[in-house]
Amino acid sequence: MSALNQPHFQDADKARQYLERIQWPNGPICPHCGSVSEDHYRLAGKAHRAGLMKCKDCRQQFSVTVHTVFERSKIKLNVWLQAVFLLCSSKKGMSAHQLHRVLGVTYKTAWFMAHRIREAFRDAMPGVMGGGGGPVEVDETYYGKAKGARVRRFRYGPKVSGTGGMHLRKIVSLVDRQGATRSFHIASIDAKNLKPILQAHIAKQAKVYTDTAGHYKRMGLAKEYAAHETVNHSIGEYARPGGIHSNTVESYFGLLKRGLYGTYHHVSEAHLQRYLQEFDFRHTHRTAAGVNDTERAIKALSQIRGKRLTYRRINGQQAAQID
Ligand SMILES: [Zn+2]
């Protein structure tokens, strides 16, 4: 049976029940007053929208999609769940063109849905990385093409260095081998930009593994963290005894590049951070960490609240109700 044949992908009511079980494991939560109770009223019948509830305490109405990325959408909830599953299970992402064809929605709607789902991929309360004293690998990469230069595919090739990198988009990624992956689109790769990111996200008790780039030395990481170990790629060193390497973040970059170039083709500067959220989410909850496609989708569905994204906020232009 295809994964998408399951009832919650085929039927809007089943989809709502599925989402309610994920969002409300201890009973429906009124988003207006916070009351949690199995005794909130279900407003059934033709006069009401499907899934409408009435709070037994504050008497206001709500449904499971209020204050979520699915709010006020005309797209059926089971189609939304399909889109979430497809984006969660496709290692290199899925383009809006592909979503449009698979889901049977317009291209514009598919594009908008994917961006809302990327908001759900953002962890609103990220904990500190390497808190258990384990290694956090840090590395940077470049995306796009240098002005006036031929397109570099970067498949597994060397990083662009020197002035060639100046017009490229710069990305730094932090990979906790036991946990999260987080990436940041930054203006330039230097100690001044990198240090606040590392300080905000990496626990003092973590070991930090990087290459031998000068900006990591200038940050004084050995004093800030339990350890700072490096591998010297320029002399062909890729791993040292004791598991000292940055191969996890390097292989993550391989996946990220294959997705950004192969699936998404043209990611504008304005949207890059959202695409990074998408790849970070899948890598944080990766198969190698014991998370399967269904569990990854459930995790995304647990993060849909408080993140409703409007068209205005996405592209900075006029607001439009497109779905
Ligand atoms: Zn209430």
Coordinates of C-alpha atoms and ligand atoms in Angstrom, one line a residue:
M1 CA 0.0 0.0 0.0
S2 CA 1.3 3.4 -0.9
A3 CA 1.9 5.6 2.1
L4 CA -0.5 8.2 0.7
N5 CA -3.3 5.7 0.6
Q6 CA -3.8 6.0 4.3
P7 CA -7.3 7.4 5.3
H8 CA -5.9 10.7 6.7
F9 CA -4.4 11.4 3.4
Q10 CA -7.6 10.6 1.5
D11 CA -10.4 12.1 3.6
A12 CA -10.7 15.5 5.2
D13 CA -12.5 14.3 8.3
K14 CA -10.0 11.6 8.9
A15 CA -7.2 14.1 8.4
R16 CA -8.8 16.4 11.0
Q17 CA -9.1 13.5 13.5
Y18 CA -5.5 12.6 12.8
L19 CA -4.3 16.1 13.4
E20 CA -6.4 16.5 16.6
R21 CA -4.7 13.4 18.0
I22 CA -1.3 14.9 17.4
Q23 CA -2.2 18.4 18.5
W24 CA -4.4 17.5 21.4
P25 CA -3.1 14.3 23.0
N26 CA -4.8 15.3 26.4
G27 CA -8.0 16.6 24.9
P28 CA -9.0 19.7 22.9
I29 CA -7.2 22.9 23.9
C30 CA -9.1 26.2 23.6
P31 CA -6.7 28.6 21.9
H32 CA -8.6 31.6 23.4
C33 CA -8.4 30.8 27.1
G34 CA -6.1 27.7 27.2
S35 CA -8.6 25.4 28.7
V36 CA -7.9 21.7 28.1
S37 CA -10.9 19.4 28.3
E38 CA -12.6 16.5 26.7
D39 CA -15.8 18.3 27.5
H40 CA -15.5 21.2 25.0
Y41 CA -18.5 21.0 22.7
R42 CA -18.3 19.7 19.2
L43 CA -20.6 21.8 17.0
A44 CA -21.9 19.1 14.7
G45 CA -24.4 19.4 11.8
K46 CA -24.6 21.2 8.5
A47 CA -24.8 24.6 10.1
H48 CA -21.2 24.4 11.3
R49 CA -17.8 24.1 9.6
A50 CA -16.3 20.6 10.1
G51 CA -14.2 20.3 13.2
L52 CA -15.7 23.4 14.9
M53 CA -15.6 23.3 18.7
K54 CA -17.0 25.6 21.4
C55 CA -15.1 26.2 24.6
K56 CA -17.0 25.1 27.7
D57 CA -15.2 27.8 29.7
C58 CA -14.9 31.0 27.6
R59 CA -17.7 29.9 25.2
Q60 CA -15.6 30.9 22.1
Q61 CA -15.4 28.8 19.0
F62 CA -12.3 27.2 17.7
S63 CA -10.9 24.3 15.6
V64 CA -7.6 22.4 15.5
T65 CA -6.3 24.6 12.7
V66 CA -6.8 28.0 14.5
H67 CA -3.4 29.7 14.9
T68 CA -1.6 27.2 12.7
V69 CA 0.0 27.3 9.3
F70 CA -3.2 25.6 7.9
E71 CA -5.5 28.4 9.2
R72 CA -8.0 29.9 6.8
S73 CA -6.9 27.7 3.9
K74 CA -9.4 26.4 1.4
I75 CA -7.2 23.5 0.7
K76 CA -8.6 20.3 2.2
L77 CA -6.8 19.2 5.3
N78 CA -6.0 15.7 3.8
V79 CA -4.2 17.5 0.9
W80 CA -2.2 19.5 3.5
L81 CA -1.2 16.3 5.2
Q82 CA -0.1 14.8 1.9
A83 CA 2.1 17.9 1.3
V84 CA 3.6 17.7 4.7
F85 CA 4.4 14.0 4.3
L86 CA 5.9 14.5 0.8
L87 CA 8.2 17.3 2.0
C88 CA 9.1 15.3 5.1
S89 CA 9.9 12.1 3.2
S90 CA 11.8 13.6 0.2
K91 CA 15.5 13.8 1.2
K92 CA 16.3 16.5 -1.4
G93 CA 13.0 18.3 -1.0
M94 CA 10.2 18.6 -3.5
S95 CA 9.7 21.5 -5.9
A96 CA 6.5 23.5 -6.1
H97 CA 6.1 22.1 -9.7
Q98 CA 6.2 18.6 -8.4
L99 CA 3.8 19.3 -5.5
H100 CA 1.5 21.0 -8.0
R101 CA 1.4 17.9 -10.1
V102 CA 1.2 15.3 -7.3
L103 CA -1.4 17.2 -5.2
G104 CA -3.5 18.5 -8.1
V105 CA -3.4 22.1 -6.9
T106 CA -2.2 25.2 -8.8
Y107 CA 1.5 25.9 -8.9
K108 CA 1.0 29.1 -7.0
T109 CA -0.9 27.3 -4.3
A110 CA 1.7 24.5 -4.1
W111 CA 4.5 27.1 -3.7
F112 CA 2.5 28.9 -0.9
M113 CA 1.8 25.6 0.9
A114 CA 5.4 24.6 0.8
H115 CA 6.5 27.9 2.4
R116 CA 3.9 27.5 5.1
I117 CA 5.1 24.0 5.8
R118 CA 8.7 25.3 6.0
E119 CA 7.5 27.5 8.9
A120 CA 6.3 24.4 10.7
F121 CA 9.8 22.9 10.2
R122 CA 11.3 25.8 12.3
D123 CA 11.8 24.7 15.9
A124 CA 10.3 27.6 17.9
M125 CA 12.0 26.6 21.1
P126 CA 15.4 25.2 20.1
G127 CA 17.5 23.9 23.0
V128 CA 21.2 24.1 23.2
M129 CA 23.4 21.8 21.1
G130 CA 26.0 19.4 22.5
G131 CA 24.5 19.7 26.0
G132 CA 25.4 16.1 26.8
G133 CA 29.1 16.9 26.1
G134 CA 29.0 15.3 22.7
P135 CA 30.6 16.7 19.6
V136 CA 29.1 19.5 17.5
E137 CA 30.5 19.9 14.1
V138 CA 30.7 23.4 12.6
D139 CA 31.5 24.2 9.0
E140 CA 30.6 26.7 6.3
T141 CA 29.7 26.5 2.7
Y142 CA 28.7 28.7 -0.3
Y143 CA 25.6 28.6 -2.5
G144 CA 24.8 30.3 -5.8
K145 CA 27.2 31.6 -8.3
A146 CA 29.8 34.3 -8.2
K147 CA 29.0 37.4 -10.2
G148 CA 30.5 37.0 -13.7
A149 CA 31.7 33.6 -13.0
R150 CA 30.5 30.3 -14.5
V151 CA 28.1 28.3 -12.4
R152 CA 29.9 26.1 -9.9
R153 CA 28.1 22.9 -9.2
F154 CA 30.0 22.2 -6.0
R155 CA 29.0 18.6 -6.1
Y156 CA 31.7 17.3 -3.8
G157 CA 34.3 19.7 -5.0
P158 CA 36.4 22.1 -3.0
K159 CA 34.9 25.1 -1.4
V160 CA 35.2 28.4 -3.1
S161 CA 37.8 30.5 -1.3
G162 CA 39.2 34.0 -1.6
T163 CA 37.4 36.7 -3.5
G164 CA 35.3 34.1 -5.5
G165 CA 33.2 33.6 -2.4
M166 CA 32.3 37.2 -2.0
H167 CA 29.2 37.3 -4.1
L168 CA 28.0 33.9 -3.1
R169 CA 25.5 33.2 -0.3
K170 CA 27.2 32.1 2.8
I171 CA 25.9 29.3 5.0
V172 CA 27.2 28.1 8.3
S173 CA 25.8 24.8 9.7
L174 CA 26.0 23.3 13.2
V175 CA 25.5 19.6 13.5
D176 CA 25.1 18.0 16.9
R177 CA 25.9 14.3 16.2
Q178 CA 23.4 13.3 18.8
G179 CA 20.8 15.8 17.9
A180 CA 19.9 18.9 15.9
T181 CA 21.2 20.4 12.7
R182 CA 20.9 24.2 12.4
S183 CA 22.0 26.3 9.4
F184 CA 22.3 30.1 9.1
H185 CA 22.5 32.3 6.0
I186 CA 25.1 34.9 7.0
A187 CA 26.5 38.1 5.4
S188 CA 30.1 37.0 5.6
I189 CA 32.1 34.2 7.1
D190 CA 34.3 35.7 9.8
A191 CA 34.7 35.4 13.5
K192 CA 32.5 38.4 14.2
N193 CA 29.5 36.8 12.5
L194 CA 30.1 33.3 13.5
K195 CA 30.8 33.7 17.2
P196 CA 27.4 34.9 18.3
I197 CA 25.8 32.0 16.5
L198 CA 28.0 29.5 18.2
Q199 CA 27.5 31.2 21.6
A200 CA 23.7 31.1 21.2
H201 CA 23.4 27.5 20.1
I202 CA 26.3 25.4 21.5
A203 CA 26.5 24.4 25.1
K204 CA 29.7 25.2 27.0
Q205 CA 30.2 21.5 27.8
A206 CA 30.2 20.5 24.1
K207 CA 33.3 19.6 22.1
V208 CA 33.4 21.7 18.9
Y209 CA 34.9 20.1 15.7
T210 CA 35.9 22.3 12.8
D211 CA 38.4 22.5 10.0
T212 CA 41.5 24.6 10.5
A213 CA 40.1 27.8 9.0
G214 CA 41.5 30.9 10.6
H215 CA 38.2 32.3 11.8
Y216 CA 37.7 29.4 14.1
K217 CA 41.1 29.9 15.6
R218 CA 40.4 33.6 16.1
M219 CA 37.2 32.8 18.1
G220 CA 39.2 31.2 20.9
L221 CA 36.8 28.2 20.9
A222 CA 39.1 26.1 23.1
K223 CA 38.5 28.5 26.0
E224 CA 34.8 28.7 25.4
Y225 CA 34.0 25.0 25.1
A226 CA 35.1 21.7 26.6
A227 CA 37.3 21.2 23.6
H228 CA 38.0 22.6 20.1
E229 CA 39.4 20.0 17.8
T230 CA 40.3 20.5 14.1
V231 CA 41.0 18.5 11.1
N232 CA 43.4 19.9 8.5
H233 CA 41.8 19.3 5.1
S234 CA 44.6 21.0 3.3
I235 CA 47.0 18.2 4.2
G236 CA 44.4 15.5 3.4
E237 CA 43.4 14.9 7.0
Y238 CA 39.7 14.1 7.3
A239 CA 39.5 12.3 10.6
R240 CA 41.6 11.9 13.7
P241 CA 41.4 9.1 16.3
G242 CA 38.6 9.6 18.8
G243 CA 36.0 10.4 16.2
I244 CA 37.4 13.8 15.5
H245 CA 36.1 14.8 12.1
S246 CA 33.6 17.1 10.4
N247 CA 32.3 14.4 8.0
T248 CA 28.7 14.7 9.3
V249 CA 28.3 18.3 8.4
E250 CA 30.2 17.8 5.2
S251 CA 27.8 15.1 4.1
Y252 CA 24.9 17.3 5.1
F253 CA 26.3 20.0 2.8
G254 CA 26.3 17.4 0.0
L255 CA 22.6 16.7 0.6
L256 CA 21.8 20.4 0.9
K257 CA 23.5 21.2 -2.4
R258 CA 21.9 18.4 -4.3
G259 CA 18.5 19.7 -3.0
L260 CA 19.2 23.4 -3.6
Y261 CA 20.6 22.9 -7.1
G262 CA 18.8 19.7 -8.2
T263 CA 15.3 20.2 -6.7
Y264 CA 14.9 23.9 -6.2
H265 CA 17.2 25.4 -8.8
H266 CA 16.8 29.0 -8.0
V267 CA 16.5 29.9 -4.3
S268 CA 16.5 33.7 -3.8
E269 CA 18.4 35.3 -1.0
A270 CA 15.1 36.3 0.6
H271 CA 13.9 32.7 0.9
L272 CA 17.1 30.9 1.5
Q273 CA 16.8 30.7 5.3
R274 CA 13.4 29.0 4.9
Y275 CA 14.9 26.3 2.6
L276 CA 17.7 25.8 5.2
Q277 CA 15.0 25.3 7.8
E278 CA 13.5 22.5 5.6
F279 CA 16.8 20.7 5.2
D280 CA 17.8 21.2 8.8
F281 CA 14.5 19.7 9.9
R282 CA 14.8 16.6 7.9
H283 CA 18.5 16.2 8.9
T284 CA 17.7 16.7 12.6
H285 CA 15.0 14.0 12.4
R286 CA 16.9 11.8 9.9
T287 CA 16.5 8.2 9.2
A288 CA 20.0 7.5 10.6
A289 CA 18.8 9.0 13.9
G290 CA 16.0 6.4 14.0
V291 CA 13.2 8.6 12.7
N292 CA 11.0 7.2 9.9
D293 CA 9.0 9.2 7.4
T294 CA 5.7 9.0 9.3
E295 CA 7.4 10.0 12.6
R296 CA 9.1 12.9 10.8
A297 CA 5.7 14.1 9.5
I298 CA 4.1 13.8 12.9
K299 CA 6.9 15.9 14.3
A300 CA 6.2 18.6 11.7
L301 CA 2.5 18.4 12.4
S302 CA 3.3 19.0 16.1
Q303 CA 5.1 22.3 15.2
I304 CA 2.4 24.0 13.1
R305 CA 1.0 26.2 15.8
G306 CA 1.8 29.9 16.3
K307 CA 3.4 30.3 12.9
R308 CA 0.7 31.4 10.4
L309 CA 2.4 32.9 7.5
T310 CA 0.8 35.5 5.3
Y311 CA 1.4 36.1 1.6
R312 CA 2.6 39.6 2.6
R313 CA 5.2 38.2 4.9
I314 CA 6.5 35.8 2.4
N315 CA 7.2 38.0 -0.6
G316 CA 6.9 41.5 0.8
Q317 CA 4.2 42.4 -1.7
Q318 CA 0.5 42.8 -1.5
A319 CA -1.4 40.4 0.6
A320 CA -3.5 38.0 -1.3
Q321 CA -5.7 35.1 -0.4
I322 CA -4.5 32.6 -3.0
D323 CA -5.7 29.3 -1.5
Ligands
ZN1 ZN -11.8 29.0 26.0

